[in-house]
Coordinates of C-alpha atoms in Angstrom, one line a residue:
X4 CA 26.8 -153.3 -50.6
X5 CA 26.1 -156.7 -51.9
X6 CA 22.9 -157.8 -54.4
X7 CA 21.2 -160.8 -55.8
X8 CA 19.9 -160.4 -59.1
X9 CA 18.4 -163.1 -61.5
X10 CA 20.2 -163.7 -65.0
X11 CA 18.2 -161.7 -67.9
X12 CA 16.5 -160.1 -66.2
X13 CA 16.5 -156.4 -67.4
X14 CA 14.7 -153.1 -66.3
X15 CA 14.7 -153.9 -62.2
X16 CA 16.0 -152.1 -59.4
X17 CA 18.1 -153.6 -57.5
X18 CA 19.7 -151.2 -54.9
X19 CA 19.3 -147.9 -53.2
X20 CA 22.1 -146.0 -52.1
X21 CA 22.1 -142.9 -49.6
X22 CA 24.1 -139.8 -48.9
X23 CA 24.6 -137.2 -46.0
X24 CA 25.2 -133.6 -46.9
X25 CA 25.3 -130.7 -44.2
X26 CA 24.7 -128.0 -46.6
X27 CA 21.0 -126.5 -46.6
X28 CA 19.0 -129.0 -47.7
X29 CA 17.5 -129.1 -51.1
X30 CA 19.9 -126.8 -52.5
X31 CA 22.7 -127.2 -55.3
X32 CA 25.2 -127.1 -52.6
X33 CA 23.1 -130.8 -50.8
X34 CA 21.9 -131.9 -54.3
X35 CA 24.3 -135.2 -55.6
X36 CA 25.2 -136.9 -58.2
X37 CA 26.3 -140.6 -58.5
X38 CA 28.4 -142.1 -61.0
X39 CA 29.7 -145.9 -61.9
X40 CA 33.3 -145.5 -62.1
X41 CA 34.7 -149.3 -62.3
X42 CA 33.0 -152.5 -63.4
X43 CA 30.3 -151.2 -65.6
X44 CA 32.2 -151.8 -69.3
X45 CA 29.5 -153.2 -71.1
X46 CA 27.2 -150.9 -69.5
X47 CA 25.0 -153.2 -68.0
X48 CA 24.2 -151.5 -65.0
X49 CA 22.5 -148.0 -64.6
X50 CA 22.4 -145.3 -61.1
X51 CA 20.5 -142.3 -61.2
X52 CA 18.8 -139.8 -57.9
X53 CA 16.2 -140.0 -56.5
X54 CA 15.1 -136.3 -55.9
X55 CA 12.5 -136.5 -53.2
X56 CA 15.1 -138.6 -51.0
X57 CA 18.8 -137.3 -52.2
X58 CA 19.4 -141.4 -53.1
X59 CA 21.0 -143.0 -55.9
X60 CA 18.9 -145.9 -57.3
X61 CA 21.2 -149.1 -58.7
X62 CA 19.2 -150.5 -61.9
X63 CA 20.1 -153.2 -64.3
X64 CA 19.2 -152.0 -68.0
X65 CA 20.8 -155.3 -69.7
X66 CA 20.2 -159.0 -68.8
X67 CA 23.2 -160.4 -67.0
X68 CA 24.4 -164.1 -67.9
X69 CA 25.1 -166.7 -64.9
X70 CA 27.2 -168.7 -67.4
X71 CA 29.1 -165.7 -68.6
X72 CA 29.9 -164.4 -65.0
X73 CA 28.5 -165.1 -61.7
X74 CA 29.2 -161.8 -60.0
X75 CA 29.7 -158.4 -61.0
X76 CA 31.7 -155.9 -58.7
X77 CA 30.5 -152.1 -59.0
X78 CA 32.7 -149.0 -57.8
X79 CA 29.9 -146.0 -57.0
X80 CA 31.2 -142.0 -56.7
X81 CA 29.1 -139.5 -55.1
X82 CA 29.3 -135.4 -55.7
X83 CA 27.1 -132.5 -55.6
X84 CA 25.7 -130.4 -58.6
X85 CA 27.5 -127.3 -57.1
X86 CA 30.9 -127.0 -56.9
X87 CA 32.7 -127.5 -53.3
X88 CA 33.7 -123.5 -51.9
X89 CA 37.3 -123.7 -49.9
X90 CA 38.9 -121.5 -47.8
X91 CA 42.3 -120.9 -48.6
X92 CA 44.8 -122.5 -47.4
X93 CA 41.9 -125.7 -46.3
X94 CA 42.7 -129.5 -47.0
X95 CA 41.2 -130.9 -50.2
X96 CA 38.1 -133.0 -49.7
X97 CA 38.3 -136.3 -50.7
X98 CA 35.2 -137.8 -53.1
X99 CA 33.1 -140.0 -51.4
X100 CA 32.9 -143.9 -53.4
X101 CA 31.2 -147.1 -52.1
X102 CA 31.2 -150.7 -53.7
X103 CA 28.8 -152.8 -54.6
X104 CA 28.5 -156.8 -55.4
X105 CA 26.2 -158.2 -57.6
X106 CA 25.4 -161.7 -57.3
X107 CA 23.9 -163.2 -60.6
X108 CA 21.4 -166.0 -59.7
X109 CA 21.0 -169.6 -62.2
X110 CA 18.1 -169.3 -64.2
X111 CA 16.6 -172.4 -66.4
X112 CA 16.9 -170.3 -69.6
X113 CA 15.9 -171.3 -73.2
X114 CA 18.0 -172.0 -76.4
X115 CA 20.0 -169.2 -77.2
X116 CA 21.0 -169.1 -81.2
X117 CA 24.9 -167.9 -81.8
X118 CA 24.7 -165.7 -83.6
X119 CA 21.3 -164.3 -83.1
X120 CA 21.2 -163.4 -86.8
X121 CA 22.9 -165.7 -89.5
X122 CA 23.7 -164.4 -93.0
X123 CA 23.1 -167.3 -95.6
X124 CA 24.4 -166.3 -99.3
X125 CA 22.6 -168.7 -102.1
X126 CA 23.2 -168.1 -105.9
X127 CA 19.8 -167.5 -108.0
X128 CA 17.9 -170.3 -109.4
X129 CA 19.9 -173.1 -107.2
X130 CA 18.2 -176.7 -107.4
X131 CA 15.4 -177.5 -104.9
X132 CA 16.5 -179.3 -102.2
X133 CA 20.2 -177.9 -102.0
X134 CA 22.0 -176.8 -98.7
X135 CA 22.2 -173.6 -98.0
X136 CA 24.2 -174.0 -94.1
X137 CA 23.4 -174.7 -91.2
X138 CA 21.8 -173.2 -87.5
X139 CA 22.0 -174.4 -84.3
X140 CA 21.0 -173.1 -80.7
X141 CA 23.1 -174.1 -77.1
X142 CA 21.4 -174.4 -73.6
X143 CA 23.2 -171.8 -71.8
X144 CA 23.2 -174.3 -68.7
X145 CA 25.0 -177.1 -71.0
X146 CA 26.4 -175.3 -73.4
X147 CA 25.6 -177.8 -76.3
X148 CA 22.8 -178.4 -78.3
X149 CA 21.8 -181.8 -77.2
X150 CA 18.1 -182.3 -76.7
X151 CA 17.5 -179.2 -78.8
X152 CA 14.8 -179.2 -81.9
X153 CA 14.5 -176.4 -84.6
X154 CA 11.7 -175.0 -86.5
X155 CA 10.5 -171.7 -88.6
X156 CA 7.8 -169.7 -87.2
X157 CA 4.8 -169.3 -89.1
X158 CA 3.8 -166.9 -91.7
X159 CA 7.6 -166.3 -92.8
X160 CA 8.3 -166.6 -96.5
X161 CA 8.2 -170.4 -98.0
X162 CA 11.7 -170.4 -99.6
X163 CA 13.6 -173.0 -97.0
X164 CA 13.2 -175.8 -94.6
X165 CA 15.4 -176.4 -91.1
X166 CA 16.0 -179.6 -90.0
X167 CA 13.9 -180.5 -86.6
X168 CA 17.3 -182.2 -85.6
X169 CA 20.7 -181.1 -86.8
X170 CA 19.7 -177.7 -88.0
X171 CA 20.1 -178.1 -91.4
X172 CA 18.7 -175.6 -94.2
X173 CA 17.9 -176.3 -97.6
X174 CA 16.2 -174.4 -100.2
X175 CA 12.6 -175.7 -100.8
X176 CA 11.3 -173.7 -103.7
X177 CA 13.5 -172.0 -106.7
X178 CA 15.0 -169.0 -105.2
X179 CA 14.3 -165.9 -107.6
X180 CA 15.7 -162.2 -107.0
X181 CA 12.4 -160.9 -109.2
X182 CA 9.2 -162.2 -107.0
X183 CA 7.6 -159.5 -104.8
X184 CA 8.4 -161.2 -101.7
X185 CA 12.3 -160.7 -101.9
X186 CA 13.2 -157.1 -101.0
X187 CA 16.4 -156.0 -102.5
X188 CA 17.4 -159.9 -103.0
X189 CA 16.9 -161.0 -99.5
X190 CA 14.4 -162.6 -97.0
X191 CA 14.4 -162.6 -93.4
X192 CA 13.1 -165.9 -91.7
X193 CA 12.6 -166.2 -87.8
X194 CA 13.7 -169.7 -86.8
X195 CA 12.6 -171.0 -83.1
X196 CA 14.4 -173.5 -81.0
X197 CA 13.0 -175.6 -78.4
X198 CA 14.4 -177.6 -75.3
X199 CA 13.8 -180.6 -73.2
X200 CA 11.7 -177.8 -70.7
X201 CA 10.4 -176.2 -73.3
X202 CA 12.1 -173.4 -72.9
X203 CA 12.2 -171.3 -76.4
X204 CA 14.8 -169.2 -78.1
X205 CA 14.6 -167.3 -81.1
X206 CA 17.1 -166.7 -84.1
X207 CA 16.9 -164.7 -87.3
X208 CA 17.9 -166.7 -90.9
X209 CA 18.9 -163.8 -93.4
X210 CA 18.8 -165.1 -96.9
X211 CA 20.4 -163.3 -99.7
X212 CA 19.9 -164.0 -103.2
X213 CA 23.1 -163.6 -105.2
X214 CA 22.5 -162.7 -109.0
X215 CA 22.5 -166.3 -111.1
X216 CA 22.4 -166.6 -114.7
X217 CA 19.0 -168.0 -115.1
X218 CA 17.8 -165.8 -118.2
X219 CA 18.8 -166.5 -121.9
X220 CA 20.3 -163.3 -123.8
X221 CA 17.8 -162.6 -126.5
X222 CA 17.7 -160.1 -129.4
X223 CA 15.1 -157.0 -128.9
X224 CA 14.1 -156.1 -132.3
X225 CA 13.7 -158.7 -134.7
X226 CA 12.4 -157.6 -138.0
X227 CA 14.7 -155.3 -140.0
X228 CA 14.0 -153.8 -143.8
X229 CA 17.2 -153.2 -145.5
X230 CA 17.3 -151.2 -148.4
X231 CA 20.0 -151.7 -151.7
X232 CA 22.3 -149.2 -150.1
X233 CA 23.3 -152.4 -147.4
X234 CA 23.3 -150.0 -144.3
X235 CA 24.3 -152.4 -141.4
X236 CA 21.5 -153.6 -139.1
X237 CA 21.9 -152.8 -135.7
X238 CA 21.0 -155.6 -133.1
X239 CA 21.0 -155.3 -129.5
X240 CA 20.7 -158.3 -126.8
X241 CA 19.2 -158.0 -123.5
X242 CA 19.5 -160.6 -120.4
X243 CA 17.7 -160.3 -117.0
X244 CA 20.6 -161.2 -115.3
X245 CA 22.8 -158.7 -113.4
X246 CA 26.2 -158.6 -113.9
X247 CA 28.3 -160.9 -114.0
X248 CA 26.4 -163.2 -115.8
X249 CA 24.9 -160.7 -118.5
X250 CA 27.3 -158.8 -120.7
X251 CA 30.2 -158.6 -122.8
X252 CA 27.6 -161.1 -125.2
X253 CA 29.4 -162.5 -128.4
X254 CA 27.1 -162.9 -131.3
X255 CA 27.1 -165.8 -133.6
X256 CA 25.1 -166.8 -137.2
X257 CA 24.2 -170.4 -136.9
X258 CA 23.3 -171.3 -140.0
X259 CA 26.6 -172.1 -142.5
X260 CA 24.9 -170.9 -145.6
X261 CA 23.5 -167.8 -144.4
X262 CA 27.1 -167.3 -142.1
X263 CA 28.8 -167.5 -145.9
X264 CA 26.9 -164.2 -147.2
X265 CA 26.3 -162.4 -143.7
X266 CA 29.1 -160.9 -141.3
X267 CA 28.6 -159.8 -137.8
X268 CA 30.6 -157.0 -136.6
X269 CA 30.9 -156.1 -132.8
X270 CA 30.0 -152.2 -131.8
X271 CA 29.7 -152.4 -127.9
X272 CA 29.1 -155.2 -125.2
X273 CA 26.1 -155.4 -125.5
X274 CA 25.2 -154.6 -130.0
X275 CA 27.0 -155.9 -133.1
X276 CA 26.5 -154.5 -136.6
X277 CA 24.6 -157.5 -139.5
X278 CA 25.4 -156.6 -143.2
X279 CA 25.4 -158.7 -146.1
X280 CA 29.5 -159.3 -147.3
X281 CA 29.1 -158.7 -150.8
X282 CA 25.9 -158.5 -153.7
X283 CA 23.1 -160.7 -152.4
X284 CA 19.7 -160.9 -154.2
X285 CA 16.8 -159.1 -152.5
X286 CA 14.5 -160.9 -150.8
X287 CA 13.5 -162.1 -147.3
X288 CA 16.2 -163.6 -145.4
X289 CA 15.5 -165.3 -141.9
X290 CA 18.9 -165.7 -140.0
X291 CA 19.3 -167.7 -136.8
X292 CA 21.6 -165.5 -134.6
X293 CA 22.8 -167.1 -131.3
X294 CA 24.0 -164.6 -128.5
X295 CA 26.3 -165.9 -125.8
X296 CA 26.4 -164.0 -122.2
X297 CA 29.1 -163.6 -119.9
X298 CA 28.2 -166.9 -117.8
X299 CA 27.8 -169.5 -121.0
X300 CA 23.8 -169.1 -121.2
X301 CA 23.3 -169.5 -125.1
X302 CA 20.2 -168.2 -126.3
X303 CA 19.0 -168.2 -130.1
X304 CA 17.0 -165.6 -132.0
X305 CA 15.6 -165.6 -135.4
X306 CA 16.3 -162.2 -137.3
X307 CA 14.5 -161.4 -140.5
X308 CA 15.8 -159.0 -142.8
X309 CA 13.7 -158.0 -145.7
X310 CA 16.3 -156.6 -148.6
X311 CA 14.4 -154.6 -150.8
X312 CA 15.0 -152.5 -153.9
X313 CA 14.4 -149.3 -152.2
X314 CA 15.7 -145.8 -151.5
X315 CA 14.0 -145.4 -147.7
X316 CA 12.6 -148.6 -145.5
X317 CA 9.1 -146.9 -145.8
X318 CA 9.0 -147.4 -149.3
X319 CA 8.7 -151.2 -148.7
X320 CA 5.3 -151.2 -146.7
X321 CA 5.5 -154.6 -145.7
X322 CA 5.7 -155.9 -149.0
X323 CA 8.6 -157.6 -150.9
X324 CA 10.6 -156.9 -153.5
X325 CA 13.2 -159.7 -153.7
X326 CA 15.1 -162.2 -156.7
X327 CA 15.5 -165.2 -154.7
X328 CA 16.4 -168.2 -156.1
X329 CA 15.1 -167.6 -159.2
X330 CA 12.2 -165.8 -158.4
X331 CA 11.4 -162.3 -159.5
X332 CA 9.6 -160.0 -157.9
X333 CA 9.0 -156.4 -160.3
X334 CA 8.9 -153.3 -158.6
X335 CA 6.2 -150.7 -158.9
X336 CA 7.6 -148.8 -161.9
X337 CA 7.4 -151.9 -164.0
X338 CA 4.1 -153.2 -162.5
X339 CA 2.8 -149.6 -163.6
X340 CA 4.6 -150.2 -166.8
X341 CA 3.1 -153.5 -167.7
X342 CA -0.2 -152.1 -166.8
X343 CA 0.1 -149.0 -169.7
X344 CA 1.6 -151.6 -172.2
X345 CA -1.9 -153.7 -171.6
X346 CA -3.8 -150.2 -171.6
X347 CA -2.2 -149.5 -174.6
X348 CA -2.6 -153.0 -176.4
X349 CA -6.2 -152.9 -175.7
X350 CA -6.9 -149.4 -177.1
X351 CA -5.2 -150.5 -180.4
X352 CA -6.8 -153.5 -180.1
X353 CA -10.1 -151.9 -180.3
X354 CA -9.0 -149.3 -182.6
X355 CA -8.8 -152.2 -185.0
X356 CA -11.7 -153.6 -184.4
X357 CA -13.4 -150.8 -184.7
X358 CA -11.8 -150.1 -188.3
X359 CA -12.7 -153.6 -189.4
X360 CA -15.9 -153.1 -188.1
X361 CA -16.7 -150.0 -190.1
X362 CA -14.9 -151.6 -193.3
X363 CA -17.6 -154.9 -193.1
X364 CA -20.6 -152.1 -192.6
X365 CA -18.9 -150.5 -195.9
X366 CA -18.6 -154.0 -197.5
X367 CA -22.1 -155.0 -196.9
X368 CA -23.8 -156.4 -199.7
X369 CA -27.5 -154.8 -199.1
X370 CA -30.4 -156.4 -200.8
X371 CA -30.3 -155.1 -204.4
X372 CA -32.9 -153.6 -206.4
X373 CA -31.4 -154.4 -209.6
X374 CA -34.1 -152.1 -211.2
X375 CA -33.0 -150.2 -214.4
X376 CA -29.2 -150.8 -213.8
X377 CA -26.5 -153.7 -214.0
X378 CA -26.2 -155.8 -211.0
X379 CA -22.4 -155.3 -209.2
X380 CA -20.2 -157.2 -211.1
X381 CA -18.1 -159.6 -208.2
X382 CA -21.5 -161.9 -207.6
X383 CA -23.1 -164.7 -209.4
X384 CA -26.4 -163.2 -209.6
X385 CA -28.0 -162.5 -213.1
X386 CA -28.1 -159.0 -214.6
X387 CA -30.7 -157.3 -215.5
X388 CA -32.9 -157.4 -218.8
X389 CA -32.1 -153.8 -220.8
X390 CA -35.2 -153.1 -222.8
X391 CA -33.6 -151.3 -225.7
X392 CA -34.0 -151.0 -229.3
X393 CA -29.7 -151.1 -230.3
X394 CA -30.2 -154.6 -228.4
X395 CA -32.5 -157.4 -230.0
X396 CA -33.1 -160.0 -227.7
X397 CA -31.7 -163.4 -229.2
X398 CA -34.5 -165.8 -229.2
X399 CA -33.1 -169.5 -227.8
X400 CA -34.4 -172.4 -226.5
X401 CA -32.9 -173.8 -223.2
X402 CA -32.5 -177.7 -224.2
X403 CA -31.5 -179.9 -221.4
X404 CA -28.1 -179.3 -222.1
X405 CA -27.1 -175.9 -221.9
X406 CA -28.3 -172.4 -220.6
X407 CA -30.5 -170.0 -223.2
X408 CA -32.3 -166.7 -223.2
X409 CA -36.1 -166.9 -224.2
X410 CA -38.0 -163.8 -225.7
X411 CA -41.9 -163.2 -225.8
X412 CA -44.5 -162.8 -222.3
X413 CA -43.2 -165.7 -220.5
X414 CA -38.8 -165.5 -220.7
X415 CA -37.0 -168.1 -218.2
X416 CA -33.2 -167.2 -216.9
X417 CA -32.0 -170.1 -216.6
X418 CA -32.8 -173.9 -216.4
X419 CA -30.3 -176.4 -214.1
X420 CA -28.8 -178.6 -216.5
X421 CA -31.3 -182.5 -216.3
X422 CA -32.7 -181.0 -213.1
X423 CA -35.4 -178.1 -214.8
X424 CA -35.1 -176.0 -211.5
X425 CA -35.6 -172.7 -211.4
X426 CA -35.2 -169.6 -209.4
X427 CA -38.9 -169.5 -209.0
X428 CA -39.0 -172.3 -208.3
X429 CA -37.0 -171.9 -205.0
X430 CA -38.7 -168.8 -203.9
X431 CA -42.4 -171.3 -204.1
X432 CA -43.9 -169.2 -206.7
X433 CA -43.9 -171.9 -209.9
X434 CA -42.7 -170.8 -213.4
X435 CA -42.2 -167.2 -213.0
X436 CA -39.8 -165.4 -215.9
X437 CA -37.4 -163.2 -215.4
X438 CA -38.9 -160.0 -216.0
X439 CA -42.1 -159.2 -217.3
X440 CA -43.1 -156.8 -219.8
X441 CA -46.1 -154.7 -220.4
X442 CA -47.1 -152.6 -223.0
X443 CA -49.1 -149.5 -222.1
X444 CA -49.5 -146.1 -223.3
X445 CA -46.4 -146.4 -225.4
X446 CA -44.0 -147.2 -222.5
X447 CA -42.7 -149.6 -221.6
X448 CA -42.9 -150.9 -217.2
X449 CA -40.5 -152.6 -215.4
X450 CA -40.8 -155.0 -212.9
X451 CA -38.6 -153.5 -209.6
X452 CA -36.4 -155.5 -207.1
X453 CA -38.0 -159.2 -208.5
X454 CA -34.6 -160.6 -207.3
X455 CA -32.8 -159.9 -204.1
X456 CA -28.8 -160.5 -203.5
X457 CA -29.3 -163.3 -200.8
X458 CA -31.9 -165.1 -203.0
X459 CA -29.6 -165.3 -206.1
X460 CA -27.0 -166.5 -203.5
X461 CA -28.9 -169.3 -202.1
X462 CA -30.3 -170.5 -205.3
X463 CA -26.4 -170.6 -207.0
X464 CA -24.4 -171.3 -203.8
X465 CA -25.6 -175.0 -203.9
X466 CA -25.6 -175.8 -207.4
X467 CA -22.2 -173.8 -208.1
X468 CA -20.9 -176.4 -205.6
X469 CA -22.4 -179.3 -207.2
X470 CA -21.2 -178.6 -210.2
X471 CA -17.7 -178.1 -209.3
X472 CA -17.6 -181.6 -207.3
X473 CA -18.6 -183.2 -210.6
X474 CA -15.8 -181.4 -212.5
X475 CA -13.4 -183.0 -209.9
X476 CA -15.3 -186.6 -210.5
X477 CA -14.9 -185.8 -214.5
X478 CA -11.7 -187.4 -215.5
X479 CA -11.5 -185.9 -219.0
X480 CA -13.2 -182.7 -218.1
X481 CA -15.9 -182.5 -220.2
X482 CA -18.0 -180.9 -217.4
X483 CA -15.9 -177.7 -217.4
X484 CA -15.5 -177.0 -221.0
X485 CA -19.3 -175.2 -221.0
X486 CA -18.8 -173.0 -217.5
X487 CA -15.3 -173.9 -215.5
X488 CA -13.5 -171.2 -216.5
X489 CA -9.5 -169.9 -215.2
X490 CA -10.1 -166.6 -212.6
X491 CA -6.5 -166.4 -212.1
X492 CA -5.8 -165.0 -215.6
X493 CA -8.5 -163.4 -217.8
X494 CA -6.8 -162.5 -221.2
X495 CA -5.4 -159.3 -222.7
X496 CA -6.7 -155.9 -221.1
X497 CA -9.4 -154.0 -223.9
X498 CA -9.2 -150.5 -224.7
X499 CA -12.9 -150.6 -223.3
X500 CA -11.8 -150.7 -219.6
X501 CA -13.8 -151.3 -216.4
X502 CA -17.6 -151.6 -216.9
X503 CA -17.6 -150.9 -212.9
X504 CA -18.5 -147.3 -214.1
X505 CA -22.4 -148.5 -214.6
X506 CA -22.4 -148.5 -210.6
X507 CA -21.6 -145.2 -209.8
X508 CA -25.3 -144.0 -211.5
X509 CA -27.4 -143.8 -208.5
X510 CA -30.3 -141.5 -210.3
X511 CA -33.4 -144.6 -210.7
X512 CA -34.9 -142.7 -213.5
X513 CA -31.3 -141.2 -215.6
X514 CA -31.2 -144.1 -218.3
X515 CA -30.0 -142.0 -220.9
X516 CA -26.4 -143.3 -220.5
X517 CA -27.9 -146.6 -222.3
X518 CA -27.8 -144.3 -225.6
X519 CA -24.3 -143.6 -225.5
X520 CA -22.6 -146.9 -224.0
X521 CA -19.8 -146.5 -226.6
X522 CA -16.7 -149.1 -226.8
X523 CA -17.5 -150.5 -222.9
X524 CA -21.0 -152.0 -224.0
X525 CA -20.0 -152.6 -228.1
X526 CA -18.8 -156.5 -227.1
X527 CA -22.1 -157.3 -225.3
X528 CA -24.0 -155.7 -227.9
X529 CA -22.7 -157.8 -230.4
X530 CA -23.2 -160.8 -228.6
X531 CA -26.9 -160.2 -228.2
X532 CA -27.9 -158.2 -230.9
X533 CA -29.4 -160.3 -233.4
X534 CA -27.7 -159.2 -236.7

């Protein structure tokens, strides 16, 4: 038999074939089989039976190429499905064949890419604009590519660009192995290409994405607390890269002064230990710490270590506890420390003040009464007029020179020496004496509490003062021959003692004491008993 058939064209018949069989129709024994036994290597030709008419139908499955071969020669066997049934001692039949030319018919075809799917490999992160290769379609009835333009079908991924002309592919975008559009590190990308006809032909552009070492190894954890037992601080790196651009990483401190008290030693590929070499002072300490991949990407991280004075980290809390450069910083058992000491201070403090306090309330001078009893015998205030028959009251004048005591209804303590003042006179109430004295059934009455101890002190304060400044004026001292006399020494101690005794009678009405005033009282007596 001989055939025409069309160049890629696939799926047609092409040729029907038919048999004779003597056996009973329809039966195993008429039933046949056909079978390509030559010419059909690459399998592009297919025969199966029709049932209905016992004939074996020729098909081609797989598009045949004029410029690849013109004609195809086919060698076609024929048996049943049963097995042939000799006699003995028969000749052996012989299987039936038949040949069969095929004729493959010129077609105008389109481009045709070679190979139908190209494999481009680019590294990660490669510039925009670089060339990746280059893909290129032949007119199967030329075999070149002359008169042949190229372009990428829409809705493929935006990653590259083909040159209309020669072919050419470049890389229009950065080409990253993390985006959601690359699956596994690769991107398929249908190309089309185009003749003078208009014929079209179709081509596949696989790009893979090779790891690069676009990503900078950096330091996870940054901020370490290192207590004064100098445990080393683990650090670990981490780069997105894949290998081999990620680890082995070598670590490095940067900064010289920090590198001269700091060491870095290397546990793994990827962590190295940081420990101070020898005593450092506590404090905060931010070191610069490069890390170095496999590929030469250098990427810098900032570690800060806070060396405190500490058992455990968590007994830091965030806060420091460093002597830095000449700065102290006190921990909590002296900060609790200084805080009792100032508890402390302020309690004796007060304790003192309190003491003082009660000591003034003691010391208080209260307004005295000086009724019936001598006044207390450390102030300049007068004392009191004794109305007693052992003690005559010396009658003198007060002349403008000196001080005197007056007897009779109207008796003056004192006049100021030239200036007649009085301490009536200072209270407002005009010539007023001392004490007055009434007689009455026999008995004798007292004025009580005439003169307070804060009147007596600011009548005598100023004039006390005065008198002193003209002593100090007095070149020959004449001023303090009458009443300047020495307090720092007062003379031979007297048998008599203290006269402080008088004080401790606190009974207004017990005067009997003034009977029996013995040796303490016998030197004022004699001064003002007139003899």
């Amino acid at each position: 038999y001989e055939v025409r058939v069309e160049e890629n064209r696939v799926n047609v018949e092409i040729l029907r074939i038919p048999v004779v069989d003597l056996d009973e129709p329809r039966s195993p024994a008429s039933a046949v089989v056909f079978e390509i036994i030559r010419g059909n290597d690459d399998r592009s030709f297919e025969i199966t039976t029709d049932r209905n008419t016992n004939e074996g139908v020729l098909c081609v499955v797989k598009g045949l190429d004029y410029e690849t071969a013109k004609q195809r020669v086919l060698v076609i066997a024929v048996n049943n499905e049963a097995p042939y049934m000799l006699v003995p001692h028969s000749q052996q039949v012989s299987q039936s064949t038949s040949s069969v030319t095929v004729h493959v018919m010129d077609v105008d075809e389109g481009p045709v890419f070679k190979p139908c799917l190209l494999r481009i490999d680019v590294k990660e992160c490669e510039d925009i604009g670089t060339s990746i290769g280059r893909y290129v379609a032949e007119d199967p009835e030329t075999g070149n590519s002359e008169g042949i333009c190229y372009r990428i079908a829409p809705g493929q991924c935006n990653w590259i660009s083909i040159d209309e002309k020669s072919g050419e592919v470049r890389t229009i975008r950065v080409l990253d192995r993390d985006v959601a559009e690359m699956r596994q590190g690769q991107c398929n990308i249908t190309v089309l290409a185009i003749d003078r006809n208009g014929k079209t032909g179709t081509g596949t552009i696989q790009v893979v994405i090779q790891p690069g070492n676009k990503n900078y190894p950096r330091i996870l954890k940054t901020d370490y607390i290192m207590c004064r037992d100098r445990k080393p601080i683990c650090l670990t790196a981490q780069d997105g890269d894949a290998s081999p651009y990620s680890a082995p990483f070598v670590y490095r401190i940067t900064d010289r002064n920090l590198a001269s008290s700091w060491k870095i030693t290397r546990h793994n590929d990827n962590s190295v230990y940081l420990s101070p070499k020898g005593d450092i002072p506590f404090g905060i300490y931010d070191i610069p710490v490069s890390v170095t991949d496999n590929g030469g990407k250098v990427g810098e991280t900032h570690v800060k270590v806070n060396y405190c004075d500490c058992m455990t980290p968590t007994e830091c809390n965030g806060s420091t506890r460093e002597l830095r450069e000449g700065s102290v910083t006190l921990g909590i058992w002296a900060i609790l420390a200084m805080i009792l000491g100032s508890l402390l201070l302020l309690l004796i403090l007060i304790t003192i003040c309190g003491c003082c306090g009660t000591g003034v309330m003691h010391r208080h001078v209260t307004d005295d009464c000086a009724n019936h009893n001598l006044i207390i015998s450390n102030t300049e205030a007068p004392g009191e007029e004794v109305m007693d028959h052992n003690i005559i009251p010396l009658q003198t004048t007060t002349d403008q020179g000196g001080y005197g005591i007056k007897t009779g209804d109207q008796q003056t303590f004192e006049s100021v020496k030239g200036r007649g003042h009085t301490l009536e006179s200072v209270k407002g109430g005009g010539h007023q004496t001392l004490g007055s004295v009434k007689e009455g059934g026999g008995q004798t009455v007292m004025d009580t509490c005439r003169y307070s101890y804060s009147e007596w002190h600011n009548f005598t304060h100023p004039r006390l003062g005065e008198k002193v400044h003209l002593c100090r004026q007095d070149e020959e001292q004449k001023h303090s021959e009458d009443y300047l006399l020495s307090y720092h020494y007062e003379g031979k101690g007297s048998l008599a003692g203290s006269v402080g005794c008088c004080s401790d009678q606190h009974e207004e009405e017990a005067l009997d004491f003034l009977d029996q005033l013995e040796p303490k009282f016998r030197t004022l007596a004699e001064a003002c008993v007139k003899r």
